[in-house]
Amino acid sequence: MSHQGQSREWNSSAYHRLSQPQVSWGKKVLSRLKLRGDERVLDAGCGTGRLTAELIAALPRGRVVGLDLSRNMLVEARNHLRSKPVSLVAADLLHLPFESAFDGIVSTAAFHWVLDHRRLFVSLRRALLPGGWLQAQCGGGPNLARLRNRVGQLAHTSLYAPYLARFKEPWFFAGNEQSAEMLRDAGFVNVETSVEAAPTVLDDAHEYEEFVRNIILRAHLRQIPSEALRTKFLAELTERATADDPPYSLDYWRLNLSGAVT
Ligand SMILES: C[S@@+](CC[C@H](N)C(=O)[O-])C[C@H]1O[C@@H](n2cnc3c(N)ncnc32)[C@H](O)[C@@H]1O
């Protein structure tokens, strides 16, 4: 697999097992949809399909397409959604292979992994039918500022600097006003955006380490060439999190995005 191929990949079985925070946030997003039950809806960045399953249940006469860039995620989603009426597509959100195809697009916990939101929103708008809507949430605002600050400090120590000092964060955490402007520029109307705190407390050091390893810092850790050093890096972050109040808490913030096309 190419380097680019690796960087898009996830440990999908770990994500499926650990993604309870993302699933709870996503369920709140789905609860905002006002569905008739017959719409064609795209789950943009569907991951292992835990929320896609909820969407399928809410659309008994509709059609759901789950789309993701990661083959591992799609294999896990295929397994999780077996026997359910869904199409799974491997594609990049920046180059959606759809034009005027959907009544709605839902996306949760995915857009911050895409660095160019202007292009992303144009790609999404193209995939929607006239009258279509977008309901999405991703990381935004000061998302994970405390953890990122710690990562930044460690990255500049002599042990990790050769691998991480020049590594660019793989996320874009946009602000709500900036996002509203970009959505309008892409042709969306009735745009609403907001940023909300979503602090998340993990059970213990082991769960914290697993979560940070497999979900948040997977791209960072790929820069570090040995498992021993990766484990040490994570242990240093976990030790700092032990002293937090409450321990093992992650300072998540979510950006809500909605809009429609005419
Ligand atoms: C944190 S997971 C969220 C999965 C699911 N929506 C959930 O809430 O559990 C982020 C997903 O976005 C996908 N993703 C990231 N960048 C993408 C892109 N450019 N195109 C398609 N999918 C992408 C990842 O492969 C991953 O499956």
Tab-separated table of C-alpha atoms and ligand atoms in Angstrom:
chain	number	residue	atom	x	y	z
A	1	MET	CA	0.000	0.000	0.000
A	2	SER	CA	1.320	3.465	-0.878
A	3	HIS	CA	2.202	5.993	1.805
A	4	GLN	CA	-0.890	7.952	0.803
A	5	GLY	CA	-2.940	4.767	1.057
A	6	GLN	CA	-1.654	4.135	4.565
A	7	SER	CA	-2.394	7.646	5.750
A	8	ARG	CA	-6.046	7.332	4.868
A	9	GLU	CA	-6.352	4.035	6.728
A	10	TRP	CA	-7.736	3.412	10.194
A	11	ASN	CA	-7.706	0.543	12.654
A	12	SER	CA	-11.385	0.079	11.916
A	13	SER	CA	-12.131	-2.653	14.458
A	14	ALA	CA	-10.646	-0.436	17.194
A	15	TYR	CA	-12.673	2.540	15.913
A	16	HIS	CA	-15.855	0.455	15.884
A	17	ARG	CA	-15.256	-0.597	19.490
A	18	LEU	CA	-14.085	2.778	20.848
A	19	SER	CA	-16.323	5.235	19.000
A	20	GLN	CA	-19.066	5.619	21.622
A	21	PRO	CA	-18.393	9.382	21.987
A	22	GLN	CA	-18.713	9.888	18.212
A	23	VAL	CA	-21.859	7.744	18.133
A	24	SER	CA	-23.545	9.768	20.906
A	25	TRP	CA	-22.709	13.068	19.201
A	26	GLY	CA	-23.883	11.633	15.871
A	27	LYS	CA	-27.216	10.467	17.297
A	28	LYS	CA	-27.915	14.048	18.373
A	29	VAL	CA	-27.207	15.199	14.826
A	30	LEU	CA	-29.547	12.538	13.396
A	31	SER	CA	-32.274	13.598	15.854
A	32	ARG	CA	-32.328	17.023	14.111
A	33	LEU	CA	-33.396	15.507	10.767
A	34	LYS	CA	-37.025	15.876	9.789
A	35	LEU	CA	-37.389	12.866	7.524
A	36	ARG	CA	-40.433	11.653	5.570
A	37	GLY	CA	-38.828	8.211	5.290
A	38	ASP	CA	-38.398	8.063	1.525
A	39	GLU	CA	-35.402	10.337	0.975
A	40	ARG	CA	-32.090	9.478	-0.705
A	41	VAL	CA	-29.401	10.353	1.849
A	42	LEU	CA	-25.608	10.256	1.733
A	43	ASP	CA	-23.661	9.488	4.927
A	44	ALA	CA	-20.475	11.373	4.088
A	45	GLY	CA	-17.525	9.774	5.901
A	46	CYS	CA	-19.582	6.864	7.256
A	47	GLY	CA	-16.713	5.081	9.033
A	48	THR	CA	-17.788	1.656	10.299
A	49	GLY	CA	-21.477	2.414	9.783
A	50	ARG	CA	-22.741	2.600	13.361
A	51	LEU	CA	-24.680	5.786	12.547
A	52	THR	CA	-25.447	4.682	8.994
A	53	ALA	CA	-27.489	1.877	10.579
A	54	GLU	CA	-29.612	4.456	12.413
A	55	LEU	CA	-30.107	6.372	9.178
A	56	ILE	CA	-31.221	3.212	7.329
A	57	ALA	CA	-33.793	2.514	10.066
A	58	ALA	CA	-35.162	6.073	9.722
A	59	LEU	CA	-35.554	5.718	5.933
A	60	PRO	CA	-37.688	2.599	5.367
A	61	ARG	CA	-38.705	3.730	1.851
A	62	GLY	CA	-35.567	5.677	1.121
A	63	ARG	CA	-32.049	4.950	-0.038
A	64	VAL	CA	-28.855	5.315	1.963
A	65	VAL	CA	-25.346	5.547	0.561
A	66	GLY	CA	-22.389	5.366	2.954
A	67	LEU	CA	-19.194	6.855	1.582
A	68	ASP	CA	-15.683	6.752	2.989
A	69	LEU	CA	-12.087	7.060	1.852
A	70	SER	CA	-10.819	4.240	4.070
A	71	ARG	CA	-11.124	0.702	2.727
A	72	ASN	CA	-10.717	-0.703	6.255
A	73	MET	CA	-13.655	1.373	7.459
A	74	LEU	CA	-15.783	0.201	4.532
A	75	VAL	CA	-14.952	-3.476	5.157
A	76	GLU	CA	-16.027	-3.058	8.798
A	77	ALA	CA	-19.155	-1.149	7.682
A	78	ARG	CA	-20.050	-3.897	5.208
A	79	ASN	CA	-19.853	-6.415	8.025
A	80	HIS	CA	-21.812	-4.271	10.486
A	81	LEU	CA	-24.513	-3.429	7.923
A	82	ARG	CA	-24.764	-6.877	6.322
A	83	SER	CA	-28.274	-7.655	5.043
A	84	LYS	CA	-29.282	-3.986	5.363
A	85	PRO	CA	-30.332	-1.956	2.292
A	86	VAL	CA	-27.316	0.296	1.789
A	87	SER	CA	-24.724	1.051	-0.881
A	88	LEU	CA	-21.155	1.608	0.297
A	89	VAL	CA	-18.843	3.676	-1.847
A	90	ALA	CA	-15.080	4.257	-1.593
A	91	ALA	CA	-14.413	7.859	-2.571
A	92	ASP	CA	-12.954	11.159	-1.447
A	93	LEU	CA	-15.346	13.782	-0.085
A	94	LEU	CA	-13.452	16.365	-2.120
A	95	HIS	CA	-14.316	14.524	-5.332
A	96	LEU	CA	-17.768	13.059	-4.755
A	97	PRO	CA	-18.782	10.853	-7.680
A	98	PHE	CA	-22.358	12.210	-7.560
A	99	GLU	CA	-24.218	15.073	-9.170
A	100	SER	CA	-27.767	16.092	-8.157
A	101	ALA	CA	-28.212	12.669	-6.561
A	102	PHE	CA	-29.338	13.186	-2.948
A	103	ASP	CA	-32.175	14.796	-0.987
A	104	GLY	CA	-29.880	15.095	1.978
A	105	ILE	CA	-26.310	14.697	3.203
A	106	VAL	CA	-25.458	13.763	6.766
A	107	SER	CA	-21.920	13.787	8.087
A	108	THR	CA	-20.535	13.272	11.564
A	109	ALA	CA	-16.978	13.481	12.872
A	110	ALA	CA	-15.484	13.512	9.369
A	111	PHE	CA	-15.123	17.010	7.878
A	112	HIS	CA	-12.213	18.090	10.123
A	113	TRP	CA	-10.097	15.405	8.418
A	114	VAL	CA	-10.576	17.330	5.160
A	115	LEU	CA	-8.291	20.354	5.023
A	116	ASP	CA	-9.977	22.319	2.229
A	117	HIS	CA	-13.529	23.118	3.332
A	118	ARG	CA	-14.204	25.451	0.424
A	119	ARG	CA	-13.706	22.603	-2.033
A	120	LEU	CA	-15.489	20.188	0.288
A	121	PHE	CA	-18.642	22.307	0.427
A	122	VAL	CA	-18.697	22.758	-3.358
A	123	SER	CA	-18.368	18.986	-3.766
A	124	LEU	CA	-21.256	18.411	-1.310
A	125	ARG	CA	-23.504	21.009	-2.936
A	126	ARG	CA	-22.966	19.395	-6.342
A	127	ALA	CA	-24.148	16.053	-4.983
A	128	LEU	CA	-27.451	17.499	-3.732
A	129	LEU	CA	-30.720	17.779	-5.648
A	130	PRO	CA	-32.486	21.159	-5.736
A	131	GLY	CA	-34.218	21.507	-2.347
A	132	GLY	CA	-31.624	19.217	-0.764
A	133	TRP	CA	-30.104	19.753	2.665
A	134	LEU	CA	-26.910	19.247	4.632
A	135	GLN	CA	-26.848	18.366	8.338
A	136	ALA	CA	-23.342	17.827	9.678
A	137	GLN	CA	-21.039	17.995	12.661
A	138	CYS	CA	-17.286	17.790	12.960
A	139	GLY	CA	-14.516	18.971	15.224
A	140	GLY	CA	-14.249	22.756	15.279
A	141	GLY	CA	-13.306	25.861	17.241
A	142	PRO	CA	-10.789	25.108	20.017
A	143	ASN	CA	-11.190	21.341	19.565
A	144	LEU	CA	-8.695	19.351	21.664
A	145	ALA	CA	-6.599	22.478	22.364
A	146	ARG	CA	-5.178	21.070	25.606
A	147	LEU	CA	-4.154	17.752	24.070
A	148	ARG	CA	-2.776	19.445	20.947
A	149	ASN	CA	-0.747	21.784	23.088
A	150	ARG	CA	0.786	18.828	24.923
A	151	VAL	CA	1.502	17.071	21.647
A	152	GLY	CA	3.150	20.263	20.364
A	153	GLN	CA	5.375	20.485	23.440
A	154	LEU	CA	6.457	16.829	23.226
A	155	ALA	CA	7.006	17.173	19.475
A	156	HIS	CA	9.734	19.721	20.157
A	157	THR	CA	11.674	17.619	22.649
A	158	SER	CA	14.851	15.975	21.340
A	159	LEU	CA	13.367	12.458	21.431
A	160	TYR	CA	10.440	13.194	19.098
A	161	ALA	CA	11.557	16.309	17.189
A	162	PRO	CA	13.168	14.341	14.312
A	163	TYR	CA	9.745	12.852	13.513
A	164	LEU	CA	7.208	15.395	14.699
A	165	ALA	CA	8.692	18.894	14.889
A	166	ARG	CA	7.768	19.647	11.279
A	167	PHE	CA	4.689	17.454	11.100
A	168	LYS	CA	1.570	19.433	10.177
A	169	GLU	CA	-1.640	18.620	12.024
A	170	PRO	CA	-3.919	16.533	9.800
A	171	TRP	CA	-7.076	18.449	10.811
A	172	PHE	CA	-8.860	21.683	10.073
A	173	PHE	CA	-10.927	22.878	13.032
A	174	ALA	CA	-12.949	25.715	11.562
A	175	GLY	CA	-14.862	28.404	13.412
A	176	ASN	CA	-18.616	28.836	13.029
A	177	GLU	CA	-18.591	32.199	11.240
A	178	GLN	CA	-15.822	31.109	8.886
A	179	SER	CA	-17.804	27.960	8.055
A	180	ALA	CA	-21.042	29.860	7.485
A	181	GLU	CA	-19.251	32.093	4.998
A	182	MET	CA	-17.701	29.128	3.175
A	183	LEU	CA	-21.057	27.314	2.994
A	184	ARG	CA	-22.747	30.411	1.536
A	185	ASP	CA	-19.901	30.886	-0.950
A	186	ALA	CA	-20.420	27.283	-2.073
A	187	GLY	CA	-24.088	28.034	-2.804
A	188	PHE	CA	-25.851	26.914	0.400
A	189	VAL	CA	-28.756	28.957	1.792
A	190	ASN	CA	-30.460	28.939	5.216
A	191	VAL	CA	-27.025	28.311	6.673
A	192	GLU	CA	-26.723	27.741	10.404
A	193	THR	CA	-23.487	27.019	12.243
A	194	SER	CA	-22.538	26.779	15.907
A	195	VAL	CA	-19.716	25.502	18.073
A	196	GLU	CA	-20.383	23.556	21.263
A	197	ALA	CA	-18.227	22.035	23.975
A	198	ALA	CA	-18.340	18.227	24.165
A	199	PRO	CA	-15.960	17.282	26.985
A	200	THR	CA	-15.430	13.540	27.054
A	201	VAL	CA	-14.116	11.530	29.979
A	202	LEU	CA	-12.607	8.109	29.366
A	203	ASP	CA	-12.721	5.378	32.001
A	204	ASP	CA	-9.058	4.833	32.760
A	205	ALA	CA	-5.486	5.145	31.507
A	206	HIS	CA	-5.794	2.107	29.251
A	207	GLU	CA	-8.914	3.383	27.510
A	208	TYR	CA	-7.402	6.863	27.171
A	209	GLU	CA	-4.247	5.486	25.586
A	210	GLU	CA	-6.194	3.261	23.164
A	211	PHE	CA	-8.524	6.100	22.178
A	212	VAL	CA	-5.751	8.608	21.574
A	213	ARG	CA	-3.680	6.009	19.689
A	214	ASN	CA	-6.396	4.749	17.363
A	215	ILE	CA	-8.603	7.772	16.868
A	216	ILE	CA	-6.951	11.121	17.549
A	217	LEU	CA	-3.226	10.727	16.918
A	218	ARG	CA	-3.123	7.926	14.344
A	219	ALA	CA	-1.464	10.185	11.759
A	220	HIS	CA	1.047	11.602	14.252
A	221	LEU	CA	2.048	8.146	15.472
A	222	ARG	CA	2.696	6.996	11.924
A	223	GLN	CA	5.558	9.498	11.821
A	224	ILE	CA	7.319	7.781	14.746
A	225	PRO	CA	9.328	4.846	13.404
A	226	SER	CA	9.360	2.391	16.331
A	227	GLU	CA	6.577	0.883	18.412
A	228	ALA	CA	8.647	1.395	21.571
A	229	LEU	CA	8.869	5.127	20.926
A	230	ARG	CA	5.191	5.382	19.980
A	231	THR	CA	4.260	3.659	23.224
A	232	LYS	CA	6.509	5.999	25.201
A	233	PHE	CA	4.962	9.054	23.491
A	234	LEU	CA	1.466	7.867	24.363
A	235	ALA	CA	2.506	7.009	27.921
A	236	GLU	CA	3.773	10.583	28.389
A	237	LEU	CA	0.456	12.011	27.189
A	238	THR	CA	-1.515	9.584	29.345
A	239	GLU	CA	0.519	10.514	32.409
A	240	ARG	CA	-0.353	14.191	31.874
A	241	ALA	CA	-4.029	13.256	31.464
A	242	THR	CA	-3.917	11.404	34.800
A	243	ALA	CA	-3.378	14.754	36.514
A	244	ASP	CA	-6.340	16.424	34.788
A	245	ASP	CA	-9.587	17.154	36.578
A	246	PRO	CA	-11.335	14.867	35.892
A	247	PRO	CA	-8.590	12.467	34.842
A	248	TYR	CA	-8.551	11.174	31.258
A	249	SER	CA	-10.786	13.932	29.908
A	250	LEU	CA	-10.613	15.127	26.310
A	251	ASP	CA	-11.495	18.753	25.560
A	252	TYR	CA	-13.618	18.069	22.489
A	253	TRP	CA	-15.550	20.850	20.733
A	254	ARG	CA	-18.025	20.207	17.924
A	255	LEU	CA	-18.928	22.405	14.979
A	256	ASN	CA	-22.554	22.040	13.800
A	257	LEU	CA	-23.275	22.858	10.160
A	258	SER	CA	-26.545	22.959	8.273
A	259	GLY	CA	-27.777	24.450	5.057
A	260	ALA	CA	-29.907	23.838	1.991
A	261	VAL	CA	-29.672	24.217	-1.765
A	262	THR	CA	-32.311	25.807	-3.978
B	1	LIG	C1	-13.905	9.698	13.008
B	1	LIG	S1	-14.496	8.819	11.630
B	1	LIG	C2	-16.257	9.125	11.725
B	1	LIG	C3	-17.080	7.968	11.196
B	1	LIG	C4	-18.580	8.086	11.438
B	1	LIG	N1	-19.169	9.163	10.679
B	1	LIG	C5	-18.842	8.270	12.929
B	1	LIG	O1	-19.313	9.363	13.321
B	1	LIG	O2	-18.565	7.334	13.693
B	1	LIG	C6	-14.026	9.857	10.270
B	1	LIG	C7	-14.248	9.186	8.937
B	1	LIG	O3	-14.097	10.136	7.892
B	1	LIG	C8	-13.436	9.492	6.829
B	1	LIG	N2	-12.787	10.481	5.971
B	1	LIG	C9	-11.801	11.349	6.321
B	1	LIG	N3	-11.436	12.085	5.263
B	1	LIG	C10	-12.215	11.675	4.215
B	1	LIG	C11	-12.309	12.055	2.852
B	1	LIG	N4	-11.530	13.009	2.338
B	1	LIG	N5	-13.199	11.419	2.071
B	1	LIG	C12	-14.003	10.441	2.584
B	1	LIG	N6	-13.951	10.037	3.872
B	1	LIG	C13	-13.073	10.645	4.677
B	1	LIG	C14	-12.417	8.597	7.520
B	1	LIG	O4	-11.913	7.599	6.666
B	1	LIG	C15	-13.237	8.072	8.684
B	1	LIG	O5	-13.900	6.893	8.373
